[in-house]
mmCIF file of C-alpha atoms and ligand atoms in Angstrom:
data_model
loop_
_atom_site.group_PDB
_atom_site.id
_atom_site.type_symbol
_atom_site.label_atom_id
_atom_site.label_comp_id
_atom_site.label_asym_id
_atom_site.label_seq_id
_atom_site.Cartn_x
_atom_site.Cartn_y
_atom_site.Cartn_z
ATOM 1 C CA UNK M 34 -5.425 -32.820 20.715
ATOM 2 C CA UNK M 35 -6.339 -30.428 17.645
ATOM 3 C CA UNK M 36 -4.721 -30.437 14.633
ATOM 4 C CA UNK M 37 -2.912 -27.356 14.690
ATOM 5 C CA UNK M 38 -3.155 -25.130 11.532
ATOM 6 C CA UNK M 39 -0.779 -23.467 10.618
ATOM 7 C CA UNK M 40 -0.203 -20.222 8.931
ATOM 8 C CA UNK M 41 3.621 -21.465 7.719
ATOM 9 C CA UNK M 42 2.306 -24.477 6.417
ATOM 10 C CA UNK M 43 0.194 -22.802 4.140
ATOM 11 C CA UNK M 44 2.039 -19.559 3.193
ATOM 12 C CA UNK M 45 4.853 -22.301 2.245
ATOM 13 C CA UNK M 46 2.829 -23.816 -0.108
ATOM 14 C CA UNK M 47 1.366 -20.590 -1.668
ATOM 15 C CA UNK M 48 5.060 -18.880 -1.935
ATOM 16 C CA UNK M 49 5.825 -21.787 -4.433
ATOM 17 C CA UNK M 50 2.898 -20.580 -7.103
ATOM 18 C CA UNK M 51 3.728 -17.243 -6.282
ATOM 19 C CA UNK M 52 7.423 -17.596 -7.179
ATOM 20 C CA UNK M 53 6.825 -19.608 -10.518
ATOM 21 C CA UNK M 54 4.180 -16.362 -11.439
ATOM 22 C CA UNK M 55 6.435 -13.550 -10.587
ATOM 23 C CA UNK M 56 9.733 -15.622 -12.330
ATOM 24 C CA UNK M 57 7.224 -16.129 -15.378
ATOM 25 C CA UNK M 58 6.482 -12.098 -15.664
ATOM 26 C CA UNK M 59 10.180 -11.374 -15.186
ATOM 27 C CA UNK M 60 10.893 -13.188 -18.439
ATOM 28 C CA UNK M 61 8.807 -10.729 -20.024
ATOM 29 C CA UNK M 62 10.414 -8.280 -17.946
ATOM 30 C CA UNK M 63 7.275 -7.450 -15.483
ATOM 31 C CA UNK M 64 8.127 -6.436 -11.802
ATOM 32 C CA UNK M 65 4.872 -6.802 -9.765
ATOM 33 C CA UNK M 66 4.622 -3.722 -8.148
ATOM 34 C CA UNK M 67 2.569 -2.869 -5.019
ATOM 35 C CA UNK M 68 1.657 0.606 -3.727
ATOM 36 C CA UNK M 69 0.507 0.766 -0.031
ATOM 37 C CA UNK M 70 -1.420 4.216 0.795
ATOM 38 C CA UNK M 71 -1.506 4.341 4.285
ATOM 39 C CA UNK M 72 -2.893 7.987 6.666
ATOM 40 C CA UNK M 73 -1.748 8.605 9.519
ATOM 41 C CA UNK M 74 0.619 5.707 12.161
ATOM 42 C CA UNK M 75 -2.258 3.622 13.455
ATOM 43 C CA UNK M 76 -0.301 0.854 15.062
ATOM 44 C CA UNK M 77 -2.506 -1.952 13.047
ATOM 45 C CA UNK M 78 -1.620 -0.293 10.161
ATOM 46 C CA UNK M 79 1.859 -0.454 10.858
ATOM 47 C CA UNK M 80 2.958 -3.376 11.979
ATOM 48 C CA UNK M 81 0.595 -4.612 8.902
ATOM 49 C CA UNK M 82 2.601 -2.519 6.723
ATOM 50 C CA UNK M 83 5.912 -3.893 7.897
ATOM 51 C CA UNK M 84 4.757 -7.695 7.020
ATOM 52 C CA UNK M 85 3.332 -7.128 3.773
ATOM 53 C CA UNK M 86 6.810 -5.143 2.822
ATOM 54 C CA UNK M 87 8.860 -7.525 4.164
ATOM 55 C CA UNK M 88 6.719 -10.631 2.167
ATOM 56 C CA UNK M 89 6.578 -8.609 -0.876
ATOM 57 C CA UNK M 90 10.362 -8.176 -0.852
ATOM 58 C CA UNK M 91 10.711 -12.096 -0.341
ATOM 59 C CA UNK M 92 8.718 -13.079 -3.186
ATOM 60 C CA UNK M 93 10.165 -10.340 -6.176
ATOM 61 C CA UNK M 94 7.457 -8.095 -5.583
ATOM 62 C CA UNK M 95 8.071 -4.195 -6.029
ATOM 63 C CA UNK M 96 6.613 -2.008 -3.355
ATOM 64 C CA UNK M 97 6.188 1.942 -3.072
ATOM 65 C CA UNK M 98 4.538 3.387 0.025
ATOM 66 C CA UNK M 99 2.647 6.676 0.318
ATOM 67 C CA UNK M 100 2.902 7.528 3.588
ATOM 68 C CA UNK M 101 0.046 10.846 4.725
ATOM 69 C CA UNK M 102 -0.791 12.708 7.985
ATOM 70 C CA UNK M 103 -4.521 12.518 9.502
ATOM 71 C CA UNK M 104 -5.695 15.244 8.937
ATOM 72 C CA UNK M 105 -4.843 15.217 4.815
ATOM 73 C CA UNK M 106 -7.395 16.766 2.957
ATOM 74 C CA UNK M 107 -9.785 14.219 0.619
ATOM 75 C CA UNK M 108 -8.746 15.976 -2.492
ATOM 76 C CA UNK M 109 -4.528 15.169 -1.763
ATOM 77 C CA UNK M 110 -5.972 11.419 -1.134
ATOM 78 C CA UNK M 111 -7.449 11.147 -4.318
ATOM 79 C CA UNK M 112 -4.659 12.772 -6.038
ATOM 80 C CA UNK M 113 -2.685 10.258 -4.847
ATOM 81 C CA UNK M 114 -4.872 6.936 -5.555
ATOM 82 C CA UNK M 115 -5.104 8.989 -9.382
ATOM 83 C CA UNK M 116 -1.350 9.087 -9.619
ATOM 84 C CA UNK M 117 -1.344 5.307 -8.639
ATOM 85 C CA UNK M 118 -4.375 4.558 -11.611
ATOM 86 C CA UNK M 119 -1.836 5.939 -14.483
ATOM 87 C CA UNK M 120 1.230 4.718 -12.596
ATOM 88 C CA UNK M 121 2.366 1.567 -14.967
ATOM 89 C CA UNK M 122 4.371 0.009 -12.640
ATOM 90 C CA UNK M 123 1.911 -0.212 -9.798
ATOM 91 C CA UNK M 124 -0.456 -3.437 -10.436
ATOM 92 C CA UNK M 125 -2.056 -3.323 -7.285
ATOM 93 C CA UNK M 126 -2.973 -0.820 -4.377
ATOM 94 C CA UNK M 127 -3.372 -1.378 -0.512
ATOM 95 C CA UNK M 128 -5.237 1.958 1.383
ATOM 96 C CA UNK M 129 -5.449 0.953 4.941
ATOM 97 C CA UNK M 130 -9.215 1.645 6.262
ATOM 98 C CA UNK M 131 -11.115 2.951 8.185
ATOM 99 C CA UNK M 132 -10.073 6.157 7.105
ATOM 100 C CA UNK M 133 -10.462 8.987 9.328
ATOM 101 C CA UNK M 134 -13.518 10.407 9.696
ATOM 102 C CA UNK M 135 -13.268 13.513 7.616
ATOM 103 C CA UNK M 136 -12.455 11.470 4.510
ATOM 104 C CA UNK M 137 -15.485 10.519 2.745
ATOM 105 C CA UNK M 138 -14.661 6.343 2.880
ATOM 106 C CA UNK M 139 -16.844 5.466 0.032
ATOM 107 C CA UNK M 140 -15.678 7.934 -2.196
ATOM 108 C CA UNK M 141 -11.973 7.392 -1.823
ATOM 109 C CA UNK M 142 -12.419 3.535 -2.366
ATOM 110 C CA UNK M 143 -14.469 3.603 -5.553
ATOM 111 C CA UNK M 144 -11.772 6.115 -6.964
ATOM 112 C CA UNK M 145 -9.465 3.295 -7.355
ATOM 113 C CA UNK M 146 -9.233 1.285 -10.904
ATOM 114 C CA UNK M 147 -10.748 -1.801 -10.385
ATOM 115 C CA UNK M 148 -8.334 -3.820 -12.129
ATOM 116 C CA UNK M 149 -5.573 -2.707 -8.625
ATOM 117 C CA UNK M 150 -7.995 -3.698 -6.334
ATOM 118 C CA UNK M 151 -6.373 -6.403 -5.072
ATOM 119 C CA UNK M 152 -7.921 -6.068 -1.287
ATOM 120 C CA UNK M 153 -11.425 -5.886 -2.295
ATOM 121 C CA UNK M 154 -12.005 -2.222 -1.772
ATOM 122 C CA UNK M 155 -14.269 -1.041 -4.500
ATOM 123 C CA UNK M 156 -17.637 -1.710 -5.096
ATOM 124 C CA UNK M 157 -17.081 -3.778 -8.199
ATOM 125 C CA UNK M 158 -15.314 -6.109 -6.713
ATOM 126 C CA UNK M 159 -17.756 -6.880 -3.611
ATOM 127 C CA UNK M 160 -20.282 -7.224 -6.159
ATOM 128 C CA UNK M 161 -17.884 -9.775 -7.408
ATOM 129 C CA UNK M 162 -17.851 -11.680 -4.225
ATOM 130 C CA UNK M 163 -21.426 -11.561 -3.463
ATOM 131 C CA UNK M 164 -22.872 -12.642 -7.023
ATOM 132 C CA UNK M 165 -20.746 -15.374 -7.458
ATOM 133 C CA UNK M 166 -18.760 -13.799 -10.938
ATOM 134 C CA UNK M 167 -15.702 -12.635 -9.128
ATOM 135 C CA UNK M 168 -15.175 -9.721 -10.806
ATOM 136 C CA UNK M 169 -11.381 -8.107 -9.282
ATOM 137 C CA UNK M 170 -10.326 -10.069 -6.182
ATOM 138 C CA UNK M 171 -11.957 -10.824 -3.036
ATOM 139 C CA UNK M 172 -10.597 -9.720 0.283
ATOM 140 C CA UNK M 173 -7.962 -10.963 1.364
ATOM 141 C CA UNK M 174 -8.253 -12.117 4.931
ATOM 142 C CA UNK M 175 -11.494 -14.314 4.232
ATOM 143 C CA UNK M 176 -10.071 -15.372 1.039
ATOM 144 C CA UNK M 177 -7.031 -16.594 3.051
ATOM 145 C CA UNK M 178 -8.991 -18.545 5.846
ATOM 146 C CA UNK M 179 -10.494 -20.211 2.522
ATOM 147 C CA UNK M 180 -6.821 -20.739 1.278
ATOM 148 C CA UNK M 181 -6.079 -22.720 5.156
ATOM 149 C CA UNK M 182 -9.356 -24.516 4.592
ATOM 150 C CA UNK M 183 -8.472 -26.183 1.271
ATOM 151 C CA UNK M 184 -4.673 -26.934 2.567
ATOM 152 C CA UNK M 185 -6.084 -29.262 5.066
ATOM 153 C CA UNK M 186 -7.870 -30.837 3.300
ATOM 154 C CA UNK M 187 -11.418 -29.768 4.797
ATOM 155 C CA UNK M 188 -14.603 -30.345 2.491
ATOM 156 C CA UNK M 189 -17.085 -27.591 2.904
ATOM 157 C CA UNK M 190 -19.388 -29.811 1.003
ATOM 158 C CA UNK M 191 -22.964 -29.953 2.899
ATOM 159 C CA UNK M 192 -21.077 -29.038 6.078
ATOM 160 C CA UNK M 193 -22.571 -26.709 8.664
ATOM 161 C CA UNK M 194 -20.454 -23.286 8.890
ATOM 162 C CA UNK M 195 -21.100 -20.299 11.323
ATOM 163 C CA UNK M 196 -19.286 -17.338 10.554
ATOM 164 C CA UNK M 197 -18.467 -14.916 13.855
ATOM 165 C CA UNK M 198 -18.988 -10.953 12.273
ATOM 166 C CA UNK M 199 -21.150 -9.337 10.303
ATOM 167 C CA UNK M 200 -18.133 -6.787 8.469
ATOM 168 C CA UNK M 201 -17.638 -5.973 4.726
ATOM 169 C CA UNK M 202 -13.936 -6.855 5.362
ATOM 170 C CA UNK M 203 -14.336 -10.293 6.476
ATOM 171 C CA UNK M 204 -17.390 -11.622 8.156
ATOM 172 C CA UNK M 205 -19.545 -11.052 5.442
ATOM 173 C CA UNK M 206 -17.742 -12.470 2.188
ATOM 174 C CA UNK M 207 -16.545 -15.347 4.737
ATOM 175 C CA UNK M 208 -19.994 -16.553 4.534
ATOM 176 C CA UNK M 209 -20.129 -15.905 0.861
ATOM 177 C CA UNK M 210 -17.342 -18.063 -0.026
ATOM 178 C CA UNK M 211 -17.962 -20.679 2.365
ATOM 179 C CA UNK M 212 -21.561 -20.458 0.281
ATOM 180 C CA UNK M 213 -19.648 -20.861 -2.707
ATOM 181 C CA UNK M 214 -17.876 -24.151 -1.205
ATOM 182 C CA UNK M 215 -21.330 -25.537 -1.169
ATOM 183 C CA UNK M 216 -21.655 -25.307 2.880
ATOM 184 C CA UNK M 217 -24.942 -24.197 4.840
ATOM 185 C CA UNK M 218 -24.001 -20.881 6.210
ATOM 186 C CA UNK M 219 -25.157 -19.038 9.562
ATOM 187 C CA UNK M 220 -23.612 -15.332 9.959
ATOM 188 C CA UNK M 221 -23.743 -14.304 14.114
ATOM 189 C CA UNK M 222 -23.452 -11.117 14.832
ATOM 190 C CA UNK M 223 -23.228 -8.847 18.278
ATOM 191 C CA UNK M 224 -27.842 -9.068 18.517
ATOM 192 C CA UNK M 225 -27.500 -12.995 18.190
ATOM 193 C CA UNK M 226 -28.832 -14.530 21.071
ATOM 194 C CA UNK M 227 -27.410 -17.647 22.777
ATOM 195 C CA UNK M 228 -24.481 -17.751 20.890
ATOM 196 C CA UNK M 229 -22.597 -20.591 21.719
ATOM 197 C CA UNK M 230 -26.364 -22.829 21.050
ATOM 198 C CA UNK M 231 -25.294 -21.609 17.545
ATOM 199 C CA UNK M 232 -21.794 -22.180 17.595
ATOM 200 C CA UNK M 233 -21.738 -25.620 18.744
ATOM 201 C CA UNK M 234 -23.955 -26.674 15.514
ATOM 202 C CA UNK M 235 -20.986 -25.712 13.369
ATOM 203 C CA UNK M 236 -18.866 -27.938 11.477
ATOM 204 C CA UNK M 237 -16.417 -25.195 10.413
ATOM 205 C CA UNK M 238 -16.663 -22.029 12.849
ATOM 206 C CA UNK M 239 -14.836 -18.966 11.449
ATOM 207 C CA UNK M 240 -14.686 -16.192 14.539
ATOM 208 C CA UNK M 241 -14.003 -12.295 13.464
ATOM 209 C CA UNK M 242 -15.464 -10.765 16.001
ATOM 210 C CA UNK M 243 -12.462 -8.445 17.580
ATOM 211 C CA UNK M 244 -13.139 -10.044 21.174
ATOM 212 C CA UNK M 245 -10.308 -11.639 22.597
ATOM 213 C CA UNK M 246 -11.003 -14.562 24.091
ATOM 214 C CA UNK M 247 -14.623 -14.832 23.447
ATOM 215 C CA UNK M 248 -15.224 -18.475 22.488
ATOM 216 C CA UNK M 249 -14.564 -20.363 25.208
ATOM 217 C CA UNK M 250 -15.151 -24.600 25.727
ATOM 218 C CA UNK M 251 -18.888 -23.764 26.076
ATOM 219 C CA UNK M 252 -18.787 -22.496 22.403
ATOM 220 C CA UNK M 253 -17.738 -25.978 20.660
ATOM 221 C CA UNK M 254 -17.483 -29.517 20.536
ATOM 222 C CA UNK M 255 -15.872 -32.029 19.024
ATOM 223 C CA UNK M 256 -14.787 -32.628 15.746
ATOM 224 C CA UNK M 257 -14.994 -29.131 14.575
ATOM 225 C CA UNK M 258 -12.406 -26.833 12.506
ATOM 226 C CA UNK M 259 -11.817 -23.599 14.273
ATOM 227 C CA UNK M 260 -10.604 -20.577 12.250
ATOM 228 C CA UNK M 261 -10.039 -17.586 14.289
ATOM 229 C CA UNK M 262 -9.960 -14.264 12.465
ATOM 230 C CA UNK M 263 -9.286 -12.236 15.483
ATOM 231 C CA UNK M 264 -6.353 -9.889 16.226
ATOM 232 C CA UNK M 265 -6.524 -8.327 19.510
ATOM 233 C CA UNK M 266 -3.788 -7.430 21.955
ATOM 234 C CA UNK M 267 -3.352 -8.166 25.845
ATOM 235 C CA UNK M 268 -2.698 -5.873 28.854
ATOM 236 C CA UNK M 269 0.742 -7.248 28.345
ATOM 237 C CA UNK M 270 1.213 -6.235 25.259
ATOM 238 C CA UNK M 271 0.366 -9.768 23.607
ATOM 239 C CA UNK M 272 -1.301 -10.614 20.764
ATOM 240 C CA UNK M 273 -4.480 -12.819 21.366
ATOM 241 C CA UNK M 274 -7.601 -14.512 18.946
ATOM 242 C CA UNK M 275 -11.230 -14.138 19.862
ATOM 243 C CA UNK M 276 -10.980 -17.492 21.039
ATOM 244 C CA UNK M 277 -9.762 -19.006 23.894
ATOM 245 C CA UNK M 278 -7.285 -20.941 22.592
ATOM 246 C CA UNK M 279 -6.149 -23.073 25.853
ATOM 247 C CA UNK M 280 -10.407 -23.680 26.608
ATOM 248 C CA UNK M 281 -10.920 -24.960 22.940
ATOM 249 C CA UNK M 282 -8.165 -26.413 21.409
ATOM 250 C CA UNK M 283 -8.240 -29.665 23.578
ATOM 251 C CA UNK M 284 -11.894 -30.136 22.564
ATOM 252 C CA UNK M 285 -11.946 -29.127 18.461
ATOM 253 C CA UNK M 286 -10.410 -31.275 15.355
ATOM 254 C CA UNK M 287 -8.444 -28.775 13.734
ATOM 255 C CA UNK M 288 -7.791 -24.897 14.985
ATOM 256 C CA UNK M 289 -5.432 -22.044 13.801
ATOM 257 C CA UNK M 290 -3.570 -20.417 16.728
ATOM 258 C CA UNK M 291 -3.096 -16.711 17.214
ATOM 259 C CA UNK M 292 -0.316 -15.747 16.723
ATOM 260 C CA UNK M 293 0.810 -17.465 13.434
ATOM 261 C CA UNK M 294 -2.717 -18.397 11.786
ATOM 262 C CA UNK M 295 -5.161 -16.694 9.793
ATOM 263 C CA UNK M 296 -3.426 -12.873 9.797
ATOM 264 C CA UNK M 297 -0.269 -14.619 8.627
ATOM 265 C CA UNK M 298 -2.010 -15.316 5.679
ATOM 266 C CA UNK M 299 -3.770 -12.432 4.603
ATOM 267 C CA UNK M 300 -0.544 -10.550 3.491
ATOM 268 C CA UNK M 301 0.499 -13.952 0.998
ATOM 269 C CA UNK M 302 -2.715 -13.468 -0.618
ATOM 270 C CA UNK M 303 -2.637 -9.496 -0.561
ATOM 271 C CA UNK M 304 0.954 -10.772 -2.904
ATOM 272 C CA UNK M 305 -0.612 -12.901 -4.949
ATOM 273 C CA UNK M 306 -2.859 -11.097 -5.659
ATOM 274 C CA UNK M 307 -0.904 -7.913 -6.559
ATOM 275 C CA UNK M 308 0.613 -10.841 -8.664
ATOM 276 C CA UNK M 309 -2.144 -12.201 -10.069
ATOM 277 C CA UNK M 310 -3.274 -8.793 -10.763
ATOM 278 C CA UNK M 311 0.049 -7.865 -12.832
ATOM 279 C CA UNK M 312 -0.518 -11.083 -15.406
ATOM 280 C CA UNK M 313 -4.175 -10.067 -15.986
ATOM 281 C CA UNK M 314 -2.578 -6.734 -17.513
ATOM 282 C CA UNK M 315 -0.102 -8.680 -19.541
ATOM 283 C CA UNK M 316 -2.881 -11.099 -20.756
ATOM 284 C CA UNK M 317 -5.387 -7.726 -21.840
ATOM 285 C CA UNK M 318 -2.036 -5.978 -23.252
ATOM 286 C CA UNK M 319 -1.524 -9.219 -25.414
ATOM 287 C CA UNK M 320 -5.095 -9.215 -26.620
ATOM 288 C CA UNK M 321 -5.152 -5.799 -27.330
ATOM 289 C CA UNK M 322 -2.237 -6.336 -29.869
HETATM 290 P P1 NAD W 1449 -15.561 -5.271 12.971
HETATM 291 O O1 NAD W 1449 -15.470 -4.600 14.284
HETATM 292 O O2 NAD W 1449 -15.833 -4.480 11.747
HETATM 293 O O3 NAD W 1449 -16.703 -6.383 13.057
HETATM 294 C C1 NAD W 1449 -16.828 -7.213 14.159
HETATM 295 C C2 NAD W 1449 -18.079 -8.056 13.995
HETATM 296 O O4 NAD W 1449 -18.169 -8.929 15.115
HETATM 297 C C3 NAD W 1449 -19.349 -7.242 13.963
HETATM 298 O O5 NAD W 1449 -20.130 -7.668 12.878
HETATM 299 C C4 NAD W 1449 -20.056 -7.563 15.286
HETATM 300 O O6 NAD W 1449 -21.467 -7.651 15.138
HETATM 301 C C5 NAD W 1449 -19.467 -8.907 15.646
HETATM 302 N N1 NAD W 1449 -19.370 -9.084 17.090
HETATM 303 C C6 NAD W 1449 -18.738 -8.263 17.963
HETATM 304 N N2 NAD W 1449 -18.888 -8.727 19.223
HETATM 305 C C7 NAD W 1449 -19.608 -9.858 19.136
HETATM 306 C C8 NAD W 1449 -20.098 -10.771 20.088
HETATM 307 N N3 NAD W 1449 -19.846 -10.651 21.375
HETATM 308 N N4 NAD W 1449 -20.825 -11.818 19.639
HETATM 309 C C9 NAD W 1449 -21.081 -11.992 18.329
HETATM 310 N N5 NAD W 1449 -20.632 -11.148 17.376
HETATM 311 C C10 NAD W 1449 -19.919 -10.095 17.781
HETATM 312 O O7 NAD W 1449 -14.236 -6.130 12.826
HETATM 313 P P2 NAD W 1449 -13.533 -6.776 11.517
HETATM 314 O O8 NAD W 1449 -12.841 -5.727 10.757
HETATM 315 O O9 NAD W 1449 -14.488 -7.681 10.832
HETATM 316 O O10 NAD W 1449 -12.410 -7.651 12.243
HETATM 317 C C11 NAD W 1449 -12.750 -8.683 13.134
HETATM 318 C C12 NAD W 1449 -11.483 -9.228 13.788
HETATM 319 O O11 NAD W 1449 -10.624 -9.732 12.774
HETATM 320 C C13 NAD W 1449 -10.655 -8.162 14.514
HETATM 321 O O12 NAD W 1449 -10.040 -8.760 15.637
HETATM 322 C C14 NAD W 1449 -9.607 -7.762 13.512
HETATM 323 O O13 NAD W 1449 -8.419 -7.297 14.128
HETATM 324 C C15 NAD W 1449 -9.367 -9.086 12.824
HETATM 325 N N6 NAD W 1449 -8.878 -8.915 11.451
HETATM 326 C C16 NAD W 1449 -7.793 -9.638 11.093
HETATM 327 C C17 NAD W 1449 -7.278 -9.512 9.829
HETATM 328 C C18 NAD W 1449 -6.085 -10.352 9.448
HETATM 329 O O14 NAD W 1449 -5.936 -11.417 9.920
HETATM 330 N N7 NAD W 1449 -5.192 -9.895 8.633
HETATM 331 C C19 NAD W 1449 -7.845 -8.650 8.903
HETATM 332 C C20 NAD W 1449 -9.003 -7.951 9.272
HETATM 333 C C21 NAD W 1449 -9.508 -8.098 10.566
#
């Protein structure tokens, strides 16, 4: 049987430095503050909206929403991410991509200050990720399956990791940071040919492809840690990973279920970071004295 990895475990553990931070910046009477930007009611968005509210309510955390229809115009949308740039009490800002299509994406994202870019949505801060000097914070969701990695206790050291998903919002600076934990990366992708010959060299497989179910026993073996990235949802109604959770789990070493793994991590780091984000103005405002 697989270890199981749990989302709980590790959100427990990161609450704790997150508490100390935001009780620290309420002594010098600093409420993190959070705005979320989200257009129109995608149903991803949503129920992704509702979790981050609720943990950013559990943890001291202000949070303002700025809710807009589809069809708002680009120049409304960056009226509003201006108004959260001069807006003191907001440390950190959460748009919810993609945008629709009428909105030019790259645009909107590079109008917001770097220093609130606490999901890795400007250009600055992916350059951050990929050179290695971390300017503004990485994204969240890959940062967070790095954040389950180093709770158990799994050394990236000269180990073999294959990253599932070539995106911007998680394949892609997956690879990067497992790079930066000194492992040998391999990125697949939709062209790669005879996947699971690829998957089965991994020590550490991280799957974000958006395919439920797709890695199946003939993907692994054993003594590998399975991260799975994927959120997808069943005829039913269920939520579901990319991987095939009753197929691999008797097989791999360690594995994060869906339901209750990797997503339910992204939003803890999303708070520490809008966290992390609020003490790096305090610490400039200090120096600037
Ligand atoms: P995306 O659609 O932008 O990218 C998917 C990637 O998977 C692509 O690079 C594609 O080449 C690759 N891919 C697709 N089918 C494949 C196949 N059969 N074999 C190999 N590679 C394949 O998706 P994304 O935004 O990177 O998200 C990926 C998954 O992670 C989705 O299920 C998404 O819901 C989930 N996700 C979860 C969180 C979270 O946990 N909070 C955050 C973001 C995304």
């Amino acid at each position: 049987m697989a270890e199981l990895m749990l989302g709980k475990e590790v959100n427990a553990s990161l609450n704790e430095k997150i508490k100390a931070n935001v009780e620290a910046l309420k002594q010098k009477g600093v409420v993190p503050g959070l705005g979320i930007v989200r257009v129109g009611e995608n149903p991803g968005d949503l129920s992704y909206e509702k979790g981050a509210v609720r943990k950013c309510e559990t943890l001291g955390i202000s949070c303002r929403r700025f809710l807009l229809p589809k069809d708002v115009s680009e120049k409304e949308l960056l009226a509003v991410i201006e108004m959260l740039n001069n807006d003191d009490l907001i440390h950190g800002v959460l748009l919810f991509r993609p945008l629709p299509k009428h909105l030019r994406s790259s645009v909107i994202e590079n109008a917001l200050a770097p220093e609130k870019d606490v999901d890795c949505m400007t250009e600055l801060s992916m350059a951050g990720v990929f050179t290695g000097k971390k300017i503004g914070f990485p994204p969240c969701t890959p940062q967070g399956c790095m954040e389950i990695l180093d709770y158990y206790g799994v050394d990236c050291t000269g180990k073999k990791a294959v990253v599932i998903g070539r995106s911007l919002v998680v394949g892609r600076p997956a690879a990067m940071m497992l790079m930066d934990k000194n492992a040998t990366v391999t990125i697949c992708h939709s062209r790669t040919v005879d996947l699971p010959s690829v998957t089965r060299e991994a020590d550490i497989l991280i799957v974000a492809a958006g395919q439920a179910g797709m890695i199946g026993a003939d993907h692994v073996r054993k003594g590998q840690v399975v991260i799975d990235v994927g959120i997808n949802v069943t005829g039913e109604g269920m939520l579901c990973g990319d991987v095939d959770y009753q197929a691999v789990e008797p097989i791999v070493s360690a594995i994060t279920p869906v339901p209750g793994g990797a997503g339910s991590v992204t939003t803890t780091v999303l708070a520490g970071h809008v966290v992390e984000a609020a003490m790096r103005r305090e610490e400039s405002a200090l120096k600037e004295k």
